[in-house]
Amino acid sequence: MNKIKDILSEIIANKRFEVDIQKRSIPLEQIQDGLPEREIKRSMKAALSNSSSGIIAEFKRRSPSKGWIKEKAEVLEIVPSYEKCGASALSILTDEKFFGGTLRDIRNARPLVNIPILRKDFIIDEYQLYQARIIGADAILLIAAALTPEKCRELTDKAHELDLEVLLEIHSESELNYIQDDIDMVGINNRNLGTFHTDVQNSFRLARQLPQNTVLVSESGISQPETVKELRTSGFRGFLIGETFMKEPCPGESLKNFISQINN
């Protein structure tokens, strides 16, 4: 088994274990019964399509490749500053073991902001979709490398049934067949999950093989405003950036300066 599958297999195995425990603690039926009405519809797809910057500002405390980035990061401080400083949408990690996040991070963030929130996690079970909906997320991430095409289709259909948009993440040509007509957004991951090496050229290469009307999101390895400008000319409308902001003392101010350089 090659390294990319080794790492992903470890993460997915742990996620199955977590979800199984959560299901035993709070059965799916109990979550279904407590599902609240959606008071406000926040479309991440529309937010990115209509934004001049398209920045999806990410809140994460750690990563498998870098370790702790900001261990004591607080949602109450950083998330509102992201919106105030111009983020089009938010990405919030809810994986605890590998990224230091929790479901509470989105639950706490939701009343503080009016922009869309993406639940970023390794989604493998419809139970996690109900979780995302009940904590106030507007969109969820599906990672092609972690799913079969059939499972991806099943989770997409259920997400839409729950009024959640889908950001489908691919990272190679072999995953182009995962993209269906009703996928809301397609994310191209510039990070190799095996080596953790990032190469933004991955976005440019794969974008040329996708339909013109696809709402494209470039993920990982974006640290320069000039890169965003170049990606926009290639059809991208979303740019998921986390570490670049989170490693700074004031992530919101870092975002503000980044956007000002994009718009110059």
CSV table of C-alpha atoms in Angstrom, one decimal:
chain,number,residue,atom,x,y,z
A,1,MET,CA,0.0,0.0,0.0
A,2,ASN,CA,1.4,3.4,-0.9
A,3,LYS,CA,1.9,6.2,1.5
A,4,ILE,CA,-1.1,8.3,0.4
A,5,LYS,CA,-3.4,5.4,1.2
A,6,ASP,CA,-1.6,4.6,4.4
A,7,ILE,CA,-2.3,8.1,5.8
A,8,LEU,CA,-5.8,8.3,4.5
A,9,SER,CA,-6.6,4.8,5.7
A,10,GLU,CA,-5.5,5.8,9.2
A,11,ILE,CA,-7.7,8.9,9.2
A,12,ILE,CA,-10.7,7.1,7.8
A,13,ALA,CA,-10.4,4.2,10.2
A,14,ASN,CA,-10.3,6.6,13.1
A,15,LYS,CA,-13.3,8.5,11.7
A,16,ARG,CA,-15.3,5.3,11.5
A,17,PHE,CA,-14.5,4.5,15.1
A,18,GLU,CA,-15.5,8.1,16.2
A,19,VAL,CA,-18.8,8.0,14.3
A,20,ASP,CA,-19.6,4.6,15.7
A,21,ILE,CA,-19.1,5.9,19.2
A,22,GLN,CA,-21.2,9.0,18.5
A,23,LYS,CA,-24.0,6.9,17.1
A,24,ARG,CA,-24.1,4.8,20.2
A,25,SER,CA,-24.2,8.0,22.4
A,26,ILE,CA,-26.8,9.8,20.3
A,27,PRO,CA,-28.7,7.6,17.9
A,28,LEU,CA,-29.5,8.9,14.4
A,29,GLU,CA,-33.2,8.9,15.1
A,30,GLN,CA,-32.7,11.2,18.1
A,31,ILE,CA,-30.8,13.7,15.8
A,32,GLN,CA,-33.4,13.4,13.1
A,33,ASP,CA,-36.1,14.3,15.6
A,34,GLY,CA,-34.2,17.3,16.8
A,35,LEU,CA,-33.4,18.8,13.4
A,36,PRO,CA,-34.3,22.5,13.5
A,37,GLU,CA,-35.9,24.4,10.7
A,38,ARG,CA,-33.4,26.3,8.5
A,39,GLU,CA,-34.1,29.9,9.4
A,40,ILE,CA,-31.8,31.5,6.9
A,41,LYS,CA,-30.5,30.1,3.6
A,42,ARG,CA,-26.8,30.9,3.2
A,43,SER,CA,-25.4,29.7,-0.1
A,44,MET,CA,-21.7,29.2,-0.2
A,45,LYS,CA,-21.8,28.7,-4.0
A,46,ALA,CA,-23.6,32.0,-4.4
A,47,ALA,CA,-21.2,33.8,-2.0
A,48,LEU,CA,-18.2,32.6,-3.9
A,49,SER,CA,-19.7,33.3,-7.3
A,50,ASN,CA,-20.6,36.9,-6.3
A,51,SER,CA,-17.4,37.8,-4.4
A,52,SER,CA,-14.5,39.9,-5.6
A,53,SER,CA,-12.1,37.9,-3.5
A,54,GLY,CA,-13.7,34.5,-2.9
A,55,ILE,CA,-11.6,33.8,0.2
A,56,ILE,CA,-12.8,30.9,2.3
A,57,ALA,CA,-11.0,31.7,5.6
A,58,GLU,CA,-10.2,28.5,7.5
A,59,PHE,CA,-10.2,28.1,11.3
A,60,LYS,CA,-7.9,25.2,12.3
A,61,ARG,CA,-5.7,24.7,15.2
A,62,ARG,CA,-3.4,22.0,13.9
A,63,SER,CA,-2.7,19.8,10.8
A,64,PRO,CA,-1.1,16.4,10.4
A,65,SER,CA,1.9,17.9,8.5
A,66,LYS,CA,2.6,21.0,10.6
A,67,GLY,CA,1.4,20.0,14.1
A,68,TRP,CA,0.0,22.7,16.2
A,69,ILE,CA,-0.5,26.0,14.3
A,70,LYS,CA,-2.5,27.9,17.0
A,71,GLU,CA,-3.3,25.5,19.8
A,72,LYS,CA,-5.2,28.0,21.9
A,73,ALA,CA,-7.2,29.5,19.0
A,74,GLU,CA,-10.7,30.6,20.0
A,75,VAL,CA,-13.7,30.7,17.7
A,76,LEU,CA,-15.1,33.7,19.5
A,77,GLU,CA,-12.1,35.8,18.6
A,78,ILE,CA,-11.1,34.7,15.2
A,79,VAL,CA,-14.3,33.8,13.3
A,80,PRO,CA,-16.0,37.3,13.7
A,81,SER,CA,-12.7,38.9,12.6
A,82,TYR,CA,-12.7,36.8,9.5
A,83,GLU,CA,-16.1,38.1,8.5
A,84,LYS,CA,-15.3,41.7,9.4
A,85,CYS,CA,-12.1,41.6,7.4
A,86,GLY,CA,-13.7,40.4,4.2
A,87,ALA,CA,-14.0,36.5,4.1
A,88,SER,CA,-16.6,35.3,1.6
A,89,ALA,CA,-17.2,32.1,3.6
A,90,LEU,CA,-15.7,30.1,6.5
A,91,SER,CA,-14.2,26.7,6.7
A,92,ILE,CA,-14.1,25.2,10.2
A,93,LEU,CA,-12.3,21.9,10.9
A,94,THR,CA,-14.3,19.6,13.2
A,95,ASP,CA,-11.9,16.6,13.2
A,96,GLU,CA,-10.4,16.4,16.7
A,97,LYS,CA,-7.5,13.9,16.5
A,98,PHE,CA,-5.8,15.2,13.4
A,99,PHE,CA,-6.9,18.9,13.3
A,100,GLY,CA,-7.8,19.8,16.9
A,101,GLY,CA,-11.3,20.8,16.0
A,102,THR,CA,-14.8,19.9,17.5
A,103,LEU,CA,-18.4,20.2,16.5
A,104,ARG,CA,-18.7,22.9,19.1
A,105,ASP,CA,-16.5,25.2,17.0
A,106,ILE,CA,-19.2,25.5,14.4
A,107,ARG,CA,-22.0,25.6,16.9
A,108,ASN,CA,-20.3,28.5,18.7
A,109,ALA,CA,-19.4,30.2,15.4
A,110,ARG,CA,-22.9,30.1,13.8
A,111,PRO,CA,-24.5,32.9,15.9
A,112,LEU,CA,-21.5,35.2,15.4
A,113,VAL,CA,-21.4,35.5,11.6
A,114,ASN,CA,-23.8,35.8,8.7
A,115,ILE,CA,-21.5,34.2,6.0
A,116,PRO,CA,-21.7,30.6,5.0
A,117,ILE,CA,-19.9,27.9,7.0
A,118,LEU,CA,-18.3,24.8,5.6
A,119,ARG,CA,-18.0,21.8,7.8
A,120,LYS,CA,-14.5,20.5,6.9
A,121,ASP,CA,-14.1,16.9,8.0
A,122,PHE,CA,-13.8,13.4,6.6
A,123,ILE,CA,-17.4,12.7,5.9
A,124,ILE,CA,-18.1,9.0,5.4
A,125,ASP,CA,-21.6,8.5,6.9
A,126,GLU,CA,-24.9,10.3,6.6
A,127,TYR,CA,-24.9,10.7,10.4
A,128,GLN,CA,-22.2,13.4,9.9
A,129,LEU,CA,-24.5,15.2,7.6
A,130,TYR,CA,-27.2,15.4,10.2
A,131,GLN,CA,-24.6,16.6,12.7
A,132,ALA,CA,-23.5,19.3,10.2
A,133,ARG,CA,-27.1,20.5,9.7
A,134,ILE,CA,-27.9,20.6,13.5
A,135,ILE,CA,-24.8,22.6,14.4
A,136,GLY,CA,-25.6,25.2,11.8
A,137,ALA,CA,-23.2,24.4,8.9
A,138,ASP,CA,-24.3,25.5,5.4
A,139,ALA,CA,-22.1,23.2,3.3
A,140,ILE,CA,-20.0,20.0,3.8
A,141,LEU,CA,-16.8,18.7,2.3
A,142,LEU,CA,-16.8,15.4,0.5
A,143,ILE,CA,-13.3,14.0,-0.3
A,144,ALA,CA,-13.2,11.8,-3.4
A,145,ALA,CA,-10.1,9.9,-2.2
A,146,ALA,CA,-12.0,8.9,0.9
A,147,LEU,CA,-15.2,7.6,-0.8
A,148,THR,CA,-16.3,5.4,-3.6
A,149,PRO,CA,-18.2,7.2,-6.4
A,150,GLU,CA,-21.4,5.4,-5.3
A,151,LYS,CA,-21.0,6.6,-1.7
A,152,CYS,CA,-20.2,10.1,-2.8
A,153,ARG,CA,-23.4,10.2,-4.8
A,154,GLU,CA,-25.4,8.8,-1.9
A,155,LEU,CA,-24.0,11.4,0.5
A,156,THR,CA,-24.5,14.2,-2.0
A,157,ASP,CA,-28.1,13.3,-2.4
A,158,LYS,CA,-28.6,13.2,1.4
A,159,ALA,CA,-26.8,16.5,1.9
A,160,HIS,CA,-29.1,18.2,-0.6
A,161,GLU,CA,-32.1,16.6,1.1
A,162,LEU,CA,-30.9,18.3,4.3
A,163,ASP,CA,-30.4,21.7,2.6
A,164,LEU,CA,-26.6,21.4,2.7
A,165,GLU,CA,-24.4,22.4,-0.3
A,166,VAL,CA,-21.5,20.1,-1.3
A,167,LEU,CA,-17.9,21.0,-1.9
A,168,LEU,CA,-16.4,17.9,-3.7
A,169,GLU,CA,-12.7,17.7,-3.3
A,170,ILE,CA,-10.6,16.0,-6.0
A,171,HIS,CA,-6.8,15.9,-6.3
A,172,SER,CA,-6.1,14.0,-9.5
A,173,GLU,CA,-7.5,13.2,-13.0
A,174,SER,CA,-8.5,9.7,-11.8
A,175,GLU,CA,-11.2,11.4,-9.6
A,176,LEU,CA,-12.9,13.5,-12.4
A,177,ASN,CA,-15.6,10.8,-12.7
A,178,TYR,CA,-16.9,11.7,-9.2
A,179,ILE,CA,-18.2,15.0,-10.5
A,180,GLN,CA,-21.9,14.9,-11.1
A,181,ASP,CA,-24.1,17.7,-12.6
A,182,ASP,CA,-25.6,18.6,-9.2
A,183,ILE,CA,-22.3,19.0,-7.3
A,184,ASP,CA,-22.4,22.6,-6.0
A,185,MET,CA,-18.7,23.3,-6.0
A,186,VAL,CA,-15.5,21.4,-7.0
A,187,GLY,CA,-12.4,21.8,-4.9
A,188,ILE,CA,-9.0,21.0,-6.2
A,189,ASN,CA,-6.6,20.0,-3.5
A,190,ASN,CA,-3.0,21.2,-4.2
A,191,ARG,CA,-1.6,19.0,-1.4
A,192,ASN,CA,-0.5,15.5,-2.0
A,193,LEU,CA,-1.9,13.5,0.9
A,194,GLY,CA,1.0,11.1,0.9
A,195,THR,CA,4.0,13.6,0.8
A,196,PHE,CA,2.1,16.7,2.0
A,197,HIS,CA,3.9,18.5,-0.8
A,198,THR,CA,1.8,21.4,-2.2
A,199,ASP,CA,1.8,22.5,-5.8
A,200,VAL,CA,-0.7,25.1,-7.0
A,201,GLN,CA,-0.1,24.0,-10.5
A,202,ASN,CA,-2.4,21.1,-9.7
A,203,SER,CA,-5.3,23.5,-9.7
A,204,PHE,CA,-4.4,25.0,-13.1
A,205,ARG,CA,-3.9,21.5,-14.6
A,206,LEU,CA,-7.2,20.0,-13.4
A,207,ALA,CA,-9.3,23.2,-14.0
A,208,ARG,CA,-8.7,22.8,-17.8
A,209,GLN,CA,-10.5,19.5,-17.7
A,210,LEU,CA,-13.7,20.7,-16.0
A,211,PRO,CA,-16.8,22.4,-17.5
A,212,GLN,CA,-16.6,26.2,-17.8
A,213,ASN,CA,-19.7,26.7,-15.5
A,214,THR,CA,-18.1,24.7,-12.6
A,215,VAL,CA,-17.7,26.8,-9.4
A,216,LEU,CA,-14.1,26.0,-8.7
A,217,VAL,CA,-12.3,26.2,-5.4
A,218,SER,CA,-8.5,25.9,-5.0
A,219,GLU,CA,-7.4,24.4,-1.7
A,220,SER,CA,-4.1,24.3,0.1
A,221,GLY,CA,-0.7,25.9,-0.5
A,222,ILE,CA,-2.0,29.4,-1.3
A,223,SER,CA,0.1,32.0,0.5
A,224,GLN,CA,0.5,34.9,-2.0
A,225,PRO,CA,-2.2,37.3,-3.3
A,226,GLU,CA,-0.7,37.0,-6.8
A,227,THR,CA,-1.6,33.3,-6.8
A,228,VAL,CA,-5.2,34.1,-6.2
A,229,LYS,CA,-5.2,36.6,-9.1
A,230,GLU,CA,-3.7,34.0,-11.4
A,231,LEU,CA,-6.2,31.4,-10.3
A,232,ARG,CA,-9.1,33.8,-10.9
A,233,THR,CA,-8.1,34.3,-14.5
A,234,SER,CA,-8.2,30.5,-14.9
A,235,GLY,CA,-11.8,30.4,-13.7
A,236,PHE,CA,-11.5,29.8,-9.9
A,237,ARG,CA,-14.0,31.6,-7.7
A,238,GLY,CA,-13.0,30.2,-4.3
A,239,PHE,CA,-9.7,30.0,-2.4
A,240,LEU,CA,-9.5,28.0,0.8
A,241,ILE,CA,-6.8,29.4,2.9
A,242,GLY,CA,-6.0,28.5,6.5
A,243,GLU,CA,-2.5,28.2,7.7
A,244,THR,CA,-1.4,31.5,6.0
A,245,PHE,CA,-3.8,33.3,8.3
A,246,MET,CA,-3.8,31.1,11.4
A,247,LYS,CA,-0.1,31.2,11.9
A,248,GLU,CA,-0.2,35.0,12.3
A,249,PRO,CA,-0.9,36.7,15.6
A,250,CYS,CA,-4.1,38.2,14.3
A,251,PRO,CA,-5.6,36.0,11.6
A,252,GLY,CA,-8.3,38.5,10.7
A,253,GLU,CA,-5.8,41.3,10.0
A,254,SER,CA,-3.7,39.0,8.0
A,255,LEU,CA,-6.8,38.2,5.9
A,256,LYS,CA,-7.6,41.9,5.5
A,257,ASN,CA,-4.1,42.7,4.2
A,258,PHE,CA,-4.2,39.7,1.8
A,259,ILE,CA,-7.5,40.8,0.3
A,260,SER,CA,-6.3,44.4,-0.1
A,261,GLN,CA,-3.4,43.1,-2.2
A,262,ILE,CA,-5.8,41.0,-4.3
A,263,ASN,CA,-7.9,44.1,-5.1
A,264,ASN,CA,-4.9,46.3,-5.9
